Short mmCIF file of C-alpha atoms and ligand atoms in Angstrom, two decimals:
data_model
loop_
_atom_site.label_atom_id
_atom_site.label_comp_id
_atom_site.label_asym_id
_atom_site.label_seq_id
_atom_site.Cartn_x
_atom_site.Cartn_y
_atom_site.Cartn_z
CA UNK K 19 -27.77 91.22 171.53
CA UNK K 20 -26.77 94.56 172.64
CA UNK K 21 -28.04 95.93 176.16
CA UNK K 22 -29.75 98.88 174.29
CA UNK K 23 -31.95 96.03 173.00
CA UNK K 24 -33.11 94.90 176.77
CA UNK K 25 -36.48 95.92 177.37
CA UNK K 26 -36.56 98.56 180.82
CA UNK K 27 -40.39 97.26 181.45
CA UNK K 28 -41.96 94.05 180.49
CA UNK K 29 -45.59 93.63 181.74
CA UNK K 30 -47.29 89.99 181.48
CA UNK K 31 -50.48 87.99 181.56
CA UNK K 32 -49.65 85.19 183.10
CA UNK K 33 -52.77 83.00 181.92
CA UNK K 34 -52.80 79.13 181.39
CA UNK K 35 -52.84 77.89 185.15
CA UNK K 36 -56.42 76.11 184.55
CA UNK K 37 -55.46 74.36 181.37
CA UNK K 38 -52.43 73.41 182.38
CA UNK K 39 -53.81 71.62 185.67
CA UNK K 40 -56.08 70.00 183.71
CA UNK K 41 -53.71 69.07 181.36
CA UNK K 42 -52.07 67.22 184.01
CA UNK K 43 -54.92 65.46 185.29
CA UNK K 44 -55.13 68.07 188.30
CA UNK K 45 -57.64 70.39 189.83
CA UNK K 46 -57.57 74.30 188.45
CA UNK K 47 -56.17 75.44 192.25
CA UNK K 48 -53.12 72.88 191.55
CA UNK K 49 -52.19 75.23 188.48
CA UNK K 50 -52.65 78.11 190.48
CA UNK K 51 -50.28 76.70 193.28
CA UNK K 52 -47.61 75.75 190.32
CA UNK K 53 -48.46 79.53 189.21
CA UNK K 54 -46.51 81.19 191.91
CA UNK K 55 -43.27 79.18 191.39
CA UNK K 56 -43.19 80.80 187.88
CA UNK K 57 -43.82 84.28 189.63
CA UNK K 58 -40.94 83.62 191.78
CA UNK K 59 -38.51 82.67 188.82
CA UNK K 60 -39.56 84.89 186.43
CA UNK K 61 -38.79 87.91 189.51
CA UNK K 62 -35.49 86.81 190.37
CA UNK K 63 -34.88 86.73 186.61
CA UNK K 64 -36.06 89.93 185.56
CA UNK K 65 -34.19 91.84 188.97
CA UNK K 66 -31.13 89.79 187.99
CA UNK K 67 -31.33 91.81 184.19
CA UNK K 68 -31.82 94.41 186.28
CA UNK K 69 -35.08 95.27 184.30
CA UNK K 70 -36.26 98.54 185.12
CA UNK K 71 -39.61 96.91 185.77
CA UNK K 72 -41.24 93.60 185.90
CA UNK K 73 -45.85 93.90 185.89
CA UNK K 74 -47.98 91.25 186.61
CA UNK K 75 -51.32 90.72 185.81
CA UNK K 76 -52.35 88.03 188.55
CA UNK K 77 -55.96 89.25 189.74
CA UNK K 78 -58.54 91.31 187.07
CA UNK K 79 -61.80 93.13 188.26
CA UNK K 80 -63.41 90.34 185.73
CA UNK K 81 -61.83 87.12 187.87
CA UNK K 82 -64.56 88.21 190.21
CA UNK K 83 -67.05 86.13 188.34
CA UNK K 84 -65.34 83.13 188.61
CA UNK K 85 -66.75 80.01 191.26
CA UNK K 86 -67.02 81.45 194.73
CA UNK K 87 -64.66 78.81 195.74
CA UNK K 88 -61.50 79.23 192.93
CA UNK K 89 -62.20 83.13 194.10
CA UNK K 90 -61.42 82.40 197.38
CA UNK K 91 -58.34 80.09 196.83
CA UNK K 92 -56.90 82.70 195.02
CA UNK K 93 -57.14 85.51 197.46
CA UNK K 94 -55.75 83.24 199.73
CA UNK K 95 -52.73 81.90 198.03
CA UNK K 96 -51.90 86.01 197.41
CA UNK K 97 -52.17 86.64 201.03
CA UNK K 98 -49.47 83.44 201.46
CA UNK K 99 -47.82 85.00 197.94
CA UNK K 100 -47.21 88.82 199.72
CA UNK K 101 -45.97 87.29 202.86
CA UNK K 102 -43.70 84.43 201.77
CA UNK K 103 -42.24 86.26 198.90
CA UNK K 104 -40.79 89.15 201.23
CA UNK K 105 -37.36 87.47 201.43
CA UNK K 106 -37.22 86.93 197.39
CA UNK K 107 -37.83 91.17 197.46
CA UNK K 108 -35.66 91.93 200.25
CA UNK K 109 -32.89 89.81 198.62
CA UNK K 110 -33.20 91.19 195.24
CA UNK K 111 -33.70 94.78 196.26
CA UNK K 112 -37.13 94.95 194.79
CA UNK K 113 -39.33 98.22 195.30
CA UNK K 114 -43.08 96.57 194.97
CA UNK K 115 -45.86 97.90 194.55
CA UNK K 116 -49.51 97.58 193.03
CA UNK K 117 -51.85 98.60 190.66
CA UNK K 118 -55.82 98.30 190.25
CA UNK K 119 -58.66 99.12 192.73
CA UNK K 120 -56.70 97.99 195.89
CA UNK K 121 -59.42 98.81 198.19
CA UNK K 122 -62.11 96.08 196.90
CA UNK K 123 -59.63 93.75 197.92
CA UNK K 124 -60.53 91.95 201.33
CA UNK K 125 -58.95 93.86 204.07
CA UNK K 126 -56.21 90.93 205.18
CA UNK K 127 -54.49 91.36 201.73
CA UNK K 128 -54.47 95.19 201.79
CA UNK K 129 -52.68 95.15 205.02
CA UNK K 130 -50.35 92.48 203.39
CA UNK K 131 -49.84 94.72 200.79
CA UNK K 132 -48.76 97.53 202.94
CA UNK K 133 -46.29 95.89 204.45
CA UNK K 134 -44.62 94.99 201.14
CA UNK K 135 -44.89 98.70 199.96
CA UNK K 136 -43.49 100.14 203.47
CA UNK K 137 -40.43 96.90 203.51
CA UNK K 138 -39.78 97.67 200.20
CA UNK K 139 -40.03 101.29 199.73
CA UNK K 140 -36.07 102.48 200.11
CA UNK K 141 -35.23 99.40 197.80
CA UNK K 142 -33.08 100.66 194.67
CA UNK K 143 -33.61 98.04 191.91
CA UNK K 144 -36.28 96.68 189.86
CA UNK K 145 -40.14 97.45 190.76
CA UNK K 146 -42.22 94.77 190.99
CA UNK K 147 -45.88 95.81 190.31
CA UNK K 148 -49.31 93.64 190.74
CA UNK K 149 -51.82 94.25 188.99
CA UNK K 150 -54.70 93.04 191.34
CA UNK K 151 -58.75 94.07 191.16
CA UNK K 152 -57.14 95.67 187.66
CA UNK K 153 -59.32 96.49 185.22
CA UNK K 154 -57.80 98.73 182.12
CA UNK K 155 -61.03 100.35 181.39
CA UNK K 156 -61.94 100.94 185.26
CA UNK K 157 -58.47 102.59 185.32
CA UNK K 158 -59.12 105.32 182.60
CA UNK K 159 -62.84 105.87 184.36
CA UNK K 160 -60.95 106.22 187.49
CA UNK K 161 -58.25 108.55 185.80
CA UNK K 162 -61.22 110.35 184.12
CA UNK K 163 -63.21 110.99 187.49
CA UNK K 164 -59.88 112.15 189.19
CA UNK K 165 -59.52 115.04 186.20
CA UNK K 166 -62.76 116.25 186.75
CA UNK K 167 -62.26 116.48 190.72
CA UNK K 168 -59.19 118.28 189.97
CA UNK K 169 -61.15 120.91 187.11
CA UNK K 170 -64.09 120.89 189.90
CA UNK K 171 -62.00 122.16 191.87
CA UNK K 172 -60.31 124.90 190.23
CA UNK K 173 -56.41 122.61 190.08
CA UNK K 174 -56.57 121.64 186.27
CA UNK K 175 -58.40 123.58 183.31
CA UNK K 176 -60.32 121.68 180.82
CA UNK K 177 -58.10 123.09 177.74
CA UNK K 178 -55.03 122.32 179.57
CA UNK K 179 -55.87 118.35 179.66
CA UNK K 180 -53.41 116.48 177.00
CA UNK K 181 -52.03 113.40 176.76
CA UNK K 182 -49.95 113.97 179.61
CA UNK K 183 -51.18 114.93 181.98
CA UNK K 184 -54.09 111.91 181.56
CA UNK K 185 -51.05 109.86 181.71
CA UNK K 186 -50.53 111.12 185.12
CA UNK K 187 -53.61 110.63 186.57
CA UNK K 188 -53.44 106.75 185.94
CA UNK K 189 -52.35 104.00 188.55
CA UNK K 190 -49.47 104.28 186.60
CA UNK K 191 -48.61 108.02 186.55
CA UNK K 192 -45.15 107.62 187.61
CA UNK K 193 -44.32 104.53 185.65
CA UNK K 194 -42.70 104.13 182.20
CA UNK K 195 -44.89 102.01 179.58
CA UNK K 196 -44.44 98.01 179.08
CA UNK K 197 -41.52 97.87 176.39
CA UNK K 198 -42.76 94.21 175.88
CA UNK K 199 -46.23 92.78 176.72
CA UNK K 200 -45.71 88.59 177.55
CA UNK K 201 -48.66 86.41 177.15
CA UNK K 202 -48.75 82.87 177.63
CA UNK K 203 -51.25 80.21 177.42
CA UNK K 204 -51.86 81.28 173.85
CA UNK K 205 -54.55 83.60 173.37
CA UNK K 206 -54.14 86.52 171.18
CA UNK K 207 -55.91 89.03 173.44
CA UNK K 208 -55.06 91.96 175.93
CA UNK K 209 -58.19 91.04 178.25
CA UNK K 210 -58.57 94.68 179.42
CA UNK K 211 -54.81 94.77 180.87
CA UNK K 212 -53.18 98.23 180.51
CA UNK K 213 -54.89 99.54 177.82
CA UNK K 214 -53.36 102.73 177.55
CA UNK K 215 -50.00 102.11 178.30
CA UNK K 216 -49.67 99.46 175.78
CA UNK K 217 -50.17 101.70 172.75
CA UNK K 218 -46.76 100.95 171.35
CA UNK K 219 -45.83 98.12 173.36
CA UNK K 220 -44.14 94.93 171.85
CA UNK K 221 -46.39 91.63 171.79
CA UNK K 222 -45.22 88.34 172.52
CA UNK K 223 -47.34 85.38 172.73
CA UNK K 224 -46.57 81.47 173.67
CA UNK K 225 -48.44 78.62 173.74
CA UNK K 226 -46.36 78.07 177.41
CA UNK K 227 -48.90 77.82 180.25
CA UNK K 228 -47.98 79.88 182.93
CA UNK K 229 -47.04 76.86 185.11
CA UNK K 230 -44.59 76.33 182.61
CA UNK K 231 -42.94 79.58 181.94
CA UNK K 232 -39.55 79.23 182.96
CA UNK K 233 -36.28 81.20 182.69
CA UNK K 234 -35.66 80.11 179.02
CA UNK K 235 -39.26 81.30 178.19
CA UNK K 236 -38.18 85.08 179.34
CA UNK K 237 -35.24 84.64 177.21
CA UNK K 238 -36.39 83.65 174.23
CA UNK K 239 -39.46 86.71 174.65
CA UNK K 240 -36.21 89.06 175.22
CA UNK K 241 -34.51 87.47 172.34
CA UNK K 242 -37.10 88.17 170.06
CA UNK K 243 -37.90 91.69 171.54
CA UNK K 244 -34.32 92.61 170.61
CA UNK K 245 -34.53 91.96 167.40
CA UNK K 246 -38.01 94.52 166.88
CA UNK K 247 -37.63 97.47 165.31
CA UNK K 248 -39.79 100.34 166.87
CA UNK K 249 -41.12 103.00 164.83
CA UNK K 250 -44.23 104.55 167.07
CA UNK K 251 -45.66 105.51 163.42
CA UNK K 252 -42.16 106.90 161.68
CA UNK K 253 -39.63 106.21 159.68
CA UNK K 254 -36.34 104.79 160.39
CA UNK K 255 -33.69 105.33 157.77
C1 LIG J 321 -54.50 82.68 185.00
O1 LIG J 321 -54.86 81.38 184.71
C2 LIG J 321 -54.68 83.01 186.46
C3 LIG J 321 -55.74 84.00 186.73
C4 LIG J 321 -56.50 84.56 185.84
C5 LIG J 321 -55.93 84.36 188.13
P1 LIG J 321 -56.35 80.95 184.42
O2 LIG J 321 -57.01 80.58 185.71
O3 LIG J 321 -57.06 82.02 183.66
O4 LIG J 321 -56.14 79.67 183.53
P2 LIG J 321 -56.92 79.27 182.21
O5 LIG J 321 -56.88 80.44 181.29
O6 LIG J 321 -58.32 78.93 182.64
O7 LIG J 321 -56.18 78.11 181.69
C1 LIG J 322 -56.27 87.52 182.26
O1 LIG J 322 -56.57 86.19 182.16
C2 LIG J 322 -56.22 87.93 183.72
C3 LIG J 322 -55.05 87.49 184.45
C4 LIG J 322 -54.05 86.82 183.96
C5 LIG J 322 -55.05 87.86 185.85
P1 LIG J 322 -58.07 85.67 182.05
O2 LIG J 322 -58.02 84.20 181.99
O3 LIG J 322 -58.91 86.26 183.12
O4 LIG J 322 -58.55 86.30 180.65
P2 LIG J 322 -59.59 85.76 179.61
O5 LIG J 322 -60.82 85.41 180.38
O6 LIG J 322 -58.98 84.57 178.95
O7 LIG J 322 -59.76 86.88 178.64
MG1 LIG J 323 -57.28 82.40 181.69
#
């Protein structure tokens, strides 16, 4: 495979961690904790590729409606996620960062976050980007709201809005789109991840819990991405 054929940004859904605890005879929050390990593979991986960028879906404005309880769990292993995992970015010369409605996150994990961003910020190598409190819809309302401040207030003028510059009014103005979109635990859906900045994105689903998703896993996705052939709607002789 040539290097032309690495993707710069993969993006993933890393779904599965309740089936695969149960699976294994285990409570959801044990697939959760297994979860992370697979987080802090699949980074050290992608920075070692020297991916351009490596997005994670790990917290959606929907998960709010899960138990109280699994709710809670999970804020708390990302607080103990954001502070252990400061070596792994340090180490790899990560730049991290976040997308998704940061400040409806309790105010502990904000100020986690922070950190990471402010640690991380001269770091030259791959970003690493959460996607927590995300919502793809939210973030096009949110982008939507922003344009109309900015036409309110005299910055933008309504026949100048295109494609672009919506694009850079998103959480992810100054980010390139996912090359390849990973799911695993098997279901053929996006789940209101990224919606606009997967338009021409590269899917790749497996059966692979999360829990699961190892090294090979990533290769085999990369494998198969490299041999794609991208059109974006043309031709190619
Ligand atoms: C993904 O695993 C983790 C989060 C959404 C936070 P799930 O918890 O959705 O696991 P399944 O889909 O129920 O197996
Ligand atoms: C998507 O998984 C969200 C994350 C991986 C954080 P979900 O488990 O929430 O999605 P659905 O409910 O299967 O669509
Ligand atoms: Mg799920």
């Amino acid at each position: 495979m040539s290097e032309n054929n690495l993707p710069r940004h993969i993006a993933i859904i890393m779904d599965g961690n309740g089936r695969w605890a149960k699976s294994h005879g285990l409570t959801r929050i044990r697939g959760h904790i297994r979860g992370v390990e697979s987080v802090r593979e699949i980074t050290t991986a992608c920075a070692e590729k020297h991916l351009e960028q490596l997005t994670l879906y790990a917290f959606s404005k929907d998960n709010w409606s899960r138990p109280k309880y699994e709710v809670a769990i999970l804020m708390r292993l990302l607080r103990r996620y954001l502070v252990r995992e400061r070596p792994t970015i340090v180490d790899n010369n990560i730049r991290f960062t976040v997308i998704g409605q940061i400040e409806g996150l309790p105010k502990n994990i904000q100020k986690e976050i922070s950190v990471n961003i402010e640690e991380s910020k001269s770091n030259t190598g791959m970003i690493l980007c959460l996607a927590l409190n995300y919502g793809g819809r939210a973030e096009i309302v949110d982008a939507a709201r922003r344009i109309a401040a900015d036409v309110a207030e005299g910055r933008v003028s309504v026949g100048d809005i295109d494609e672009d510059v919506f694009k850079h009014h998103l959480y992810t103005a100054d980010m390139s789109d996912p090359d390849l979109l990973i799911r695993t635990g098997g279901d053929m859906r996006v789940s209101n991840f990224l919606l606009w900045e997967i338009s021409y994105s590269e899917l790749w689903v497996t059966p692979v819990c999360w829990p699961d998703f190892r090294k090979e896993n990533l290769e085999e996705a990369i494998k198969d991405y490299g041999k794609r052939e991208r059109r974006y709607g043309g031709l190619i002789e």
